[in-house]
XYZ file of N, CA, C and O in Angstrom:
560
model
N 0.908 -1.110 -0.104
C 0.274 -0.074 0.173
C 1.076 1.778 -0.272
O 1.615 1.069 0.660
N 0.659 2.246 -0.746
C 1.427 3.505 -0.957
C 0.561 4.799 -0.215
O 1.175 5.405 0.384
N -1.092 4.473 -0.163
C -1.442 5.902 0.336
C -2.335 5.210 0.839
O -2.692 4.071 1.170
N -3.436 6.089 1.386
C -4.748 5.390 2.251
C -5.492 4.269 1.526
O -5.702 4.869 0.423
N -5.938 3.775 2.239
C -6.907 2.310 1.686
C -8.170 2.745 2.494
O -8.490 2.721 3.705
N -9.573 2.469 1.675
C -10.833 2.812 2.480
C -11.407 1.410 2.279
O -11.372 0.816 1.351
N -11.739 0.876 3.657
C -12.547 -0.116 3.524
C -14.011 -0.017 4.198
O -14.435 1.313 4.949
N -15.016 -0.428 3.389
C -16.452 -0.160 3.713
C -17.090 -1.413 4.475
O -16.688 -2.689 4.009
N -17.813 -1.067 5.350
C -18.674 -2.259 6.086
C -19.832 -1.541 6.672
O -20.362 -0.721 6.117
N -20.329 -2.212 7.802
C -21.514 -1.882 8.586
C -20.979 -1.418 10.160
O -20.203 -1.831 10.667
N -21.498 -0.063 10.121
C -21.352 0.776 11.524
C -22.185 0.083 12.244
O -23.566 -0.088 12.087
N -21.729 -0.358 13.761
C -22.715 -0.475 14.808
C -22.913 0.547 15.953
O -24.204 0.284 16.185
N -21.820 1.030 16.191
C -21.895 2.210 17.460
C -21.387 3.406 16.649
O -20.170 3.486 15.809
N -22.189 4.592 16.371
C -21.920 5.596 15.384
C -20.839 6.378 15.979
O -20.298 6.374 17.266
N -19.977 7.225 15.145
C -19.179 8.408 15.553
C -17.907 8.035 14.798
O -17.787 7.184 13.656
N -17.203 8.868 14.893
C -16.011 8.871 14.370
C -14.505 9.263 15.398
O -14.900 9.903 16.298
N -13.669 8.235 14.874
C -12.404 8.262 15.816
C -11.391 8.012 15.369
O -11.381 6.960 14.103
N -10.096 8.569 15.646
C -8.951 8.071 14.927
C -7.841 7.574 16.017
O -7.720 8.025 16.980
N -6.979 6.855 15.344
C -5.762 6.142 16.357
C -5.083 5.309 15.529
O -5.261 4.981 14.627
N -3.828 4.871 16.255
C -3.248 3.770 15.788
C -3.811 2.639 16.030
O -4.550 2.335 17.028
N -3.625 1.524 15.152
C -3.893 0.187 15.032
C -3.320 -0.514 16.039
O -2.063 -0.688 16.167
N -4.110 -1.547 16.559
C -3.602 -2.571 17.603
C -4.383 -3.613 16.892
O -5.528 -4.259 16.864
N -3.683 -4.719 16.123
C -3.978 -5.734 15.473
C -4.055 -7.047 15.933
O -2.678 -7.401 16.368
N -4.741 -7.869 16.104
C -4.568 -9.265 16.496
C -5.846 -10.363 15.680
O -6.820 -9.830 15.436
N -5.098 -11.537 15.350
C -5.872 -12.636 14.635
C -6.609 -13.192 15.531
O -7.576 -13.807 15.190
N -6.584 -12.987 16.663
C -6.513 -13.953 17.871
C -8.276 -12.982 18.506
O -7.926 -11.799 18.887
N -9.404 -13.796 18.956
C -10.510 -13.174 19.650
C -9.640 -12.724 20.820
O -9.014 -13.572 21.541
N -10.324 -11.815 21.259
C -10.215 -11.323 22.649
C -11.271 -11.484 23.941
O -12.413 -11.749 23.712
N -10.468 -12.206 24.895
C -11.918 -12.858 26.334
C -11.445 -11.377 27.190
O -10.765 -10.742 27.366
N -12.868 -11.170 27.409
C -13.193 -9.753 28.333
C -13.046 -10.557 29.672
O -11.935 -10.139 30.417
N -13.572 -11.026 30.296
C -13.408 -11.798 31.494
C -12.433 -12.535 31.616
O -12.359 -13.191 31.299
N -11.167 -11.924 32.573
C -10.124 -12.701 32.463
C -8.955 -12.372 31.669
O -8.190 -12.773 31.674
N -9.631 -11.661 30.499
C -8.431 -11.760 29.430
C -7.944 -10.070 29.576
O -7.081 -9.956 28.961
N -9.025 -9.275 29.945
C -8.215 -8.059 29.862
C -8.499 -7.145 31.313
O -9.262 -7.621 32.104
N -7.765 -6.022 31.279
C -7.583 -5.430 32.546
C -8.033 -4.563 32.434
O -7.222 -3.295 31.818
N -9.135 -3.729 32.895
C -9.718 -2.623 32.516
C -9.395 -1.221 33.093
O -9.183 -0.122 32.544
N -8.349 -1.241 34.225
C -7.910 -0.253 34.629
C -6.727 0.557 33.527
O -6.873 1.797 33.239
N -6.086 -0.406 32.683
C -5.121 0.355 31.947
C -5.415 -0.100 30.596
O -4.216 0.047 29.819
N -6.285 -1.262 30.198
C -6.884 -1.286 28.982
C -5.861 -2.189 28.339
O -5.910 -2.290 27.166
N -5.119 -2.980 29.306
C -4.554 -4.473 28.977
C -5.078 -5.697 28.705
O -5.989 -6.104 29.135
N -4.385 -6.293 27.373
C -4.634 -7.726 27.293
C -4.145 -8.494 28.481
O -2.646 -8.304 28.567
N -4.564 -9.449 29.438
C -3.804 -10.139 30.422
C -3.706 -11.725 30.405
O -3.358 -12.233 30.626
N -4.418 -11.992 29.124
C -5.194 -13.431 28.613
C -3.401 -14.019 28.438
O -2.587 -13.624 27.564
N -3.227 -14.700 29.247
C -1.749 -15.414 29.215
C -1.124 -15.891 27.987
O 0.052 -15.706 27.525
N -1.957 -16.676 26.969
C -1.706 -17.062 25.923
C -1.805 -16.398 24.578
O -1.700 -16.783 23.601
N -2.480 -15.012 24.955
C -2.799 -14.275 23.621
C -1.514 -13.365 23.113
O -0.734 -13.144 23.823
N -1.330 -13.127 21.758
C -0.513 -12.667 21.135
C -0.300 -11.511 21.894
O 0.732 -10.929 21.477
N -1.351 -10.477 22.257
C -1.287 -9.355 22.507
C -0.756 -9.132 23.932
O -0.939 -7.889 24.590
N -0.628 -10.239 24.705
C -0.479 -10.266 26.303
C 0.356 -9.053 26.763
O 1.655 -8.873 26.023
N 0.014 -8.150 27.682
C 0.893 -7.230 28.394
C 0.747 -5.882 27.296
O 1.126 -4.675 27.808
N -0.053 -6.046 26.308
C -0.094 -4.736 25.333
C -1.559 -3.892 25.772
O -2.642 -4.419 25.912
N -1.474 -2.863 25.538
C -2.625 -1.999 26.054
C -3.395 -1.616 24.741
O -2.750 -1.084 23.499
N -4.614 -1.469 24.703
C -5.744 -1.237 23.694
C -5.942 0.442 24.112
O -6.680 0.965 23.029
N -5.830 1.072 25.172
C -6.378 2.268 25.214
C -6.007 3.407 24.502
O -4.707 3.514 24.101
N -6.801 4.057 23.967
C -6.922 5.020 22.935
C -6.506 4.621 21.685
O -6.333 5.317 20.906
N -6.274 3.010 21.530
C -5.909 2.853 19.883
C -7.021 2.351 19.246
O -8.437 1.874 19.899
N -6.992 1.908 17.969
C -8.078 1.195 17.377
C -7.979 -0.290 17.444
O -6.945 -0.761 16.699
N -8.724 -0.867 18.288
C -8.418 -2.386 18.184
C -9.315 -3.173 16.943
O -10.215 -2.966 16.595
N -8.386 -3.742 16.104
C -8.826 -4.745 15.067
C -8.592 -6.149 15.483
O -7.418 -6.650 15.779
N -9.744 -6.783 15.644
C -9.591 -8.284 15.841
C -10.577 -9.095 15.376
O -11.956 -8.193 15.089
N -10.894 -10.522 15.558
C -11.950 -11.269 15.242
C -13.165 -10.870 15.732
O -14.365 -10.939 15.331
N -13.137 -10.559 17.137
C -14.480 -10.742 17.775
C -13.967 -10.904 19.491
O -13.242 -10.966 19.940
N -15.127 -11.484 20.074
C -15.272 -11.544 21.597
C -15.357 -13.028 21.789
O -16.149 -13.916 20.714
N -14.698 -13.777 22.472
C -14.800 -14.858 23.268
C -14.813 -14.822 24.527
O -14.740 -13.701 25.475
N -15.284 -16.004 25.010
C -15.623 -16.088 26.751
C -16.840 -15.844 26.891
O -17.971 -16.223 26.259
N -17.105 -15.384 28.467
C -18.318 -14.999 28.968
C -19.182 -14.142 28.613
O -18.589 -12.999 28.161
N -20.379 -13.758 28.876
C -21.047 -12.451 28.861
C -20.440 -11.657 29.633
O -20.773 -10.340 29.641
N -19.139 -11.647 30.610
C -18.658 -10.718 31.063
C -17.679 -9.732 30.087
O -17.189 -8.530 30.751
N -17.545 -10.177 29.048
C -16.927 -9.631 28.129
C -17.044 -7.927 28.038
O -16.496 -6.893 28.445
N -18.497 -7.809 27.705
C -19.000 -6.300 27.891
C -18.757 -5.693 28.954
O -18.548 -4.316 28.987
N -19.004 -6.316 30.321
C -18.666 -5.618 31.423
C -17.298 -5.252 31.609
O -17.045 -3.771 32.150
N -16.460 -6.048 31.032
C -14.927 -5.570 31.271
C -14.700 -4.499 30.441
O -13.689 -3.631 30.867
N -14.835 -4.173 29.157
C -14.528 -3.104 28.473
C -15.740 -2.131 28.663
O -15.067 -0.840 28.741
N -16.902 -2.149 29.238
C -17.493 -0.828 29.990
C -16.447 -0.427 31.139
O -16.383 0.786 31.209
N -16.193 -1.287 31.687
C -15.043 -0.762 33.103
C -13.903 -0.119 32.324
O -13.868 0.985 32.973
N -13.462 -0.465 31.170
C -12.295 -0.003 30.538
C -12.661 1.510 30.119
O -11.994 2.426 30.507
N -14.166 1.568 29.757
C -14.428 2.833 29.202
C -14.690 3.992 30.729
O -13.985 5.158 30.420
N -15.248 3.534 31.398
C -15.360 4.202 32.814
C -14.094 4.626 33.467
O -13.710 5.833 34.104
N -13.003 3.907 33.209
C -11.670 3.967 33.742
C -10.648 4.893 32.966
O -9.489 5.244 33.015
N -11.274 5.217 31.578
C -10.495 6.058 30.845
C -9.582 5.320 29.847
O -8.608 6.167 29.330
N -9.721 4.344 29.649
C -8.520 3.097 29.066
C -9.369 2.647 27.936
O -8.763 1.360 27.597
N -10.646 2.527 27.360
C -11.335 2.426 26.334
C -10.357 2.180 24.914
O -9.717 3.193 25.104
N -10.465 1.324 24.141
C -10.108 1.567 22.679
C -10.892 2.864 21.817
O -11.805 3.261 22.682
N -10.222 3.811 21.331
C -10.686 4.747 20.336
C -11.849 4.187 19.360
O -12.645 4.879 19.511
N -11.892 3.007 19.453
C -12.557 2.146 18.362
C -12.417 0.979 18.229
O -11.233 0.249 18.463
N -13.425 0.225 17.332
C -13.476 -0.984 17.536
C -13.658 -1.766 15.838
O -14.617 -0.944 15.297
N -12.721 -2.477 15.183
C -13.122 -3.093 14.203
C -12.785 -4.519 14.263
O -11.649 -5.192 14.630
N -13.994 -5.205 13.655
C -13.945 -6.589 14.045
C -14.626 -7.614 12.802
O -15.310 -6.740 12.066
N -14.573 -8.847 12.946
C -14.945 -9.486 11.530
C -15.891 -10.395 12.215
O -16.824 -10.877 11.190
N -16.307 -11.010 13.248
C -16.871 -12.029 13.576
C -18.106 -11.117 14.861
O -17.730 -11.104 15.805
N -19.274 -11.245 14.301
C -20.632 -10.790 15.190
C -21.185 -11.734 16.148
O -21.292 -12.931 15.688
N -21.074 -11.391 17.586
C -22.089 -12.080 18.313
C -22.617 -11.543 19.220
O -22.108 -10.299 19.690
N -23.380 -11.988 20.095
C -23.974 -11.084 21.394
C -23.004 -10.283 22.179
O -23.441 -9.328 22.737
N -22.150 -11.188 22.526
C -20.843 -10.416 23.412
C -20.505 -9.115 22.898
O -20.592 -8.102 23.624
N -20.065 -9.159 21.527
C -19.492 -8.055 21.005
C -20.132 -7.005 20.669
O -19.896 -5.685 20.780
N -21.341 -7.102 20.522
C -22.577 -6.575 20.237
C -22.980 -5.324 21.033
O -22.847 -4.364 21.238
N -23.107 -6.409 22.799
C -23.244 -5.555 23.940
C -22.121 -4.832 24.328
O -22.156 -3.685 24.680
N -20.837 -5.473 23.871
C -19.693 -4.639 24.338
C -19.141 -3.580 23.707
O -19.072 -2.510 24.453
N -19.594 -3.386 22.310
C -19.331 -2.058 21.729
C -20.364 -1.054 22.132
O -20.218 0.113 22.068
N -21.577 -1.423 22.265
C -22.651 -0.315 22.577
C -22.499 0.056 23.993
O -22.253 1.312 24.255
N -21.956 -0.433 25.016
C -21.725 -0.235 26.423
C -20.297 0.582 26.811
O -20.144 1.514 27.500
N -19.571 0.306 25.760
C -17.938 1.034 25.469
C -17.975 2.186 24.939
O -17.411 3.066 25.173
N -19.087 2.693 24.195
C -19.642 3.664 23.477
C -18.497 4.270 22.759
O -17.831 5.618 22.688
N -17.987 3.402 21.847
C -16.686 3.846 20.971
C -17.419 3.119 19.660
O -18.182 2.489 19.244
N -16.906 4.189 18.542
C -17.449 3.703 17.207
C -16.945 2.267 16.983
O -15.664 1.936 16.995
N -17.945 1.416 16.081
C -17.438 0.374 15.923
C -17.873 -0.339 14.327
O -19.048 0.232 13.975
N -17.155 -0.800 13.590
C -17.340 -1.191 12.254
C -17.075 -2.834 11.937
O -16.153 -3.260 12.685
N -18.121 -3.348 11.620
C -17.935 -4.792 11.043
C -18.430 -4.884 9.774
O -18.745 -4.351 8.919
N -18.380 -6.339 9.215
C -18.760 -6.984 7.746
C -17.992 -5.923 6.639
O -18.516 -5.562 5.724
N -16.640 -5.777 7.070
C -15.972 -5.163 5.704
C -16.166 -5.773 4.525
O -15.999 -7.014 4.306
N -15.825 -5.010 3.400
C -15.728 -5.372 1.910
C -14.287 -6.092 1.823
O -14.255 -6.836 0.725
N -13.448 -6.244 2.704
C -12.274 -6.740 2.092
C -11.916 -7.261 3.761
O -12.154 -6.641 5.044
N -10.697 -8.216 3.539
C -10.158 -8.743 5.030
C -9.521 -7.634 5.453
O -8.243 -7.077 5.054
N -9.559 -7.430 6.807
C -8.929 -6.408 7.486
C -7.399 -6.741 8.027
O -6.968 -5.972 8.065
N -6.981 -7.861 8.018
C -5.841 -8.533 8.548
C -4.969 -8.649 7.434
O -4.208 -8.778 7.424
N -5.535 -8.474 6.338
C -4.868 -8.680 4.763
C -4.368 -6.886 4.299
O -3.540 -6.661 3.867
N -4.785 -6.007 5.100
C -4.880 -4.706 4.755
C -4.021 -3.870 5.973
O -3.302 -2.875 5.590
N -4.820 -3.967 7.242
C -4.240 -3.021 8.605
C -3.190 -4.101 9.309
O -3.418 -5.052 9.484
N -1.904 -3.259 9.479
C -0.867 -3.676 10.574
C -0.884 -2.685 11.815
O -1.343 -1.691 11.689
N -0.629 -3.717 12.702
C -0.350 -2.726 13.868
C 0.560 -1.461 13.565
O 1.687 -1.606 13.141
N -0.013 -0.377 14.080
C 1.198 0.834 13.946
C 0.440 1.771 12.851
O 0.844 3.021 12.625
N -0.498 1.055 12.076
C -1.007 2.111 10.877
C -2.091 3.073 11.316
O -2.411 3.007 12.767
N -2.138 4.232 11.050
C -2.965 5.112 11.381
C -4.644 4.839 10.905
O -4.862 4.644 9.540
N -5.375 4.427 11.710
C -6.692 4.361 11.177
C -7.622 5.562 11.534
O -7.707 6.174 12.716
N -8.461 5.744 10.752
C -9.732 6.847 10.887
C -11.510 5.678 10.523
O -11.338 5.432 9.559
N -11.943 5.811 12.010
C -13.123 5.125 11.391
C -14.409 5.634 11.817
O -14.500 6.528 12.882
N -14.922 5.884 10.649
C -16.152 6.566 10.398
C -17.205 5.626 10.657
O -17.865 5.325 9.431
N -17.764 5.166 11.649
C -18.862 4.315 12.024
C -20.083 4.895 11.458
O -21.171 4.051 11.041
N -20.298 6.189 11.514
C -21.649 6.647 10.457
C -21.864 6.563 9.161
O -22.874 6.198 8.663
N -20.430 6.116 8.528
C -20.536 5.662 7.075
C -20.057 4.581 6.780
O -19.905 4.025 5.681
N -19.835 3.633 7.965
C -19.652 2.292 7.829
C -17.891 2.307 7.131
O -17.851 1.321 6.501
N -17.120 3.467 7.543
C -15.833 3.133 6.786
C -14.576 2.974 7.601
O -14.647 3.738 8.915
N -13.794 2.552 7.326
C -12.295 2.393 8.092
C -11.196 3.124 6.907
O -10.928 2.133 6.087
N -10.602 4.065 7.207
C -9.458 4.626 6.350
C -8.367 4.444 7.068
O -7.903 4.599 8.125
N -7.285 3.621 6.337
C -6.042 3.083 6.911
C -5.265 3.905 5.775
O -4.899 3.821 4.476
N -4.020 4.468 6.729
C -2.826 5.179 6.246
C -2.106 4.500 6.870
O -1.742 4.455 8.068
N -1.146 3.823 5.931
C -0.075 2.622 6.231
C 1.090 3.768 7.215
O 1.248 4.734 6.574
N 1.718 3.064 7.874
C 2.965 3.348 8.537
C 3.904 3.256 7.466
O 3.708 2.488 6.685
N 4.976 3.497 7.613
C 6.167 3.191 6.663
C 6.453 1.906 7.318
O 6.811 1.765 8.082
N 6.730 1.118 5.851
C 6.986 -0.394 6.128
C 8.406 -0.581 5.859
O 8.913 0.014 4.905
């Protein structure tokens, strides 16, 4: 990629946010998988263990685990450590409720595989009102 790329999908929670991408091909567990005070992944076998999603655009397949997923992400919002936005590929009830209570722009059902286009560190503009993710690649 040389310039910005636009991915189009379906916005779930409206709004516009920008931030650095934090990308994982692994689903994220909320209950026991994140530490909401700092917005860190703490699931010991997760590829992002120890990394913070606070203020970043979290690009991931979706939620796994219990219904506590939404509660942990809601707590991250209350503690000021929520992601700036979420971009994900697999819809389920956990993620649907989670993006609503987290109050961040969220986009899914993209026209291209986000894992083939977006890398950690890329700059993303998530326009969930229009269902768009604009990717500005970092220098590779």
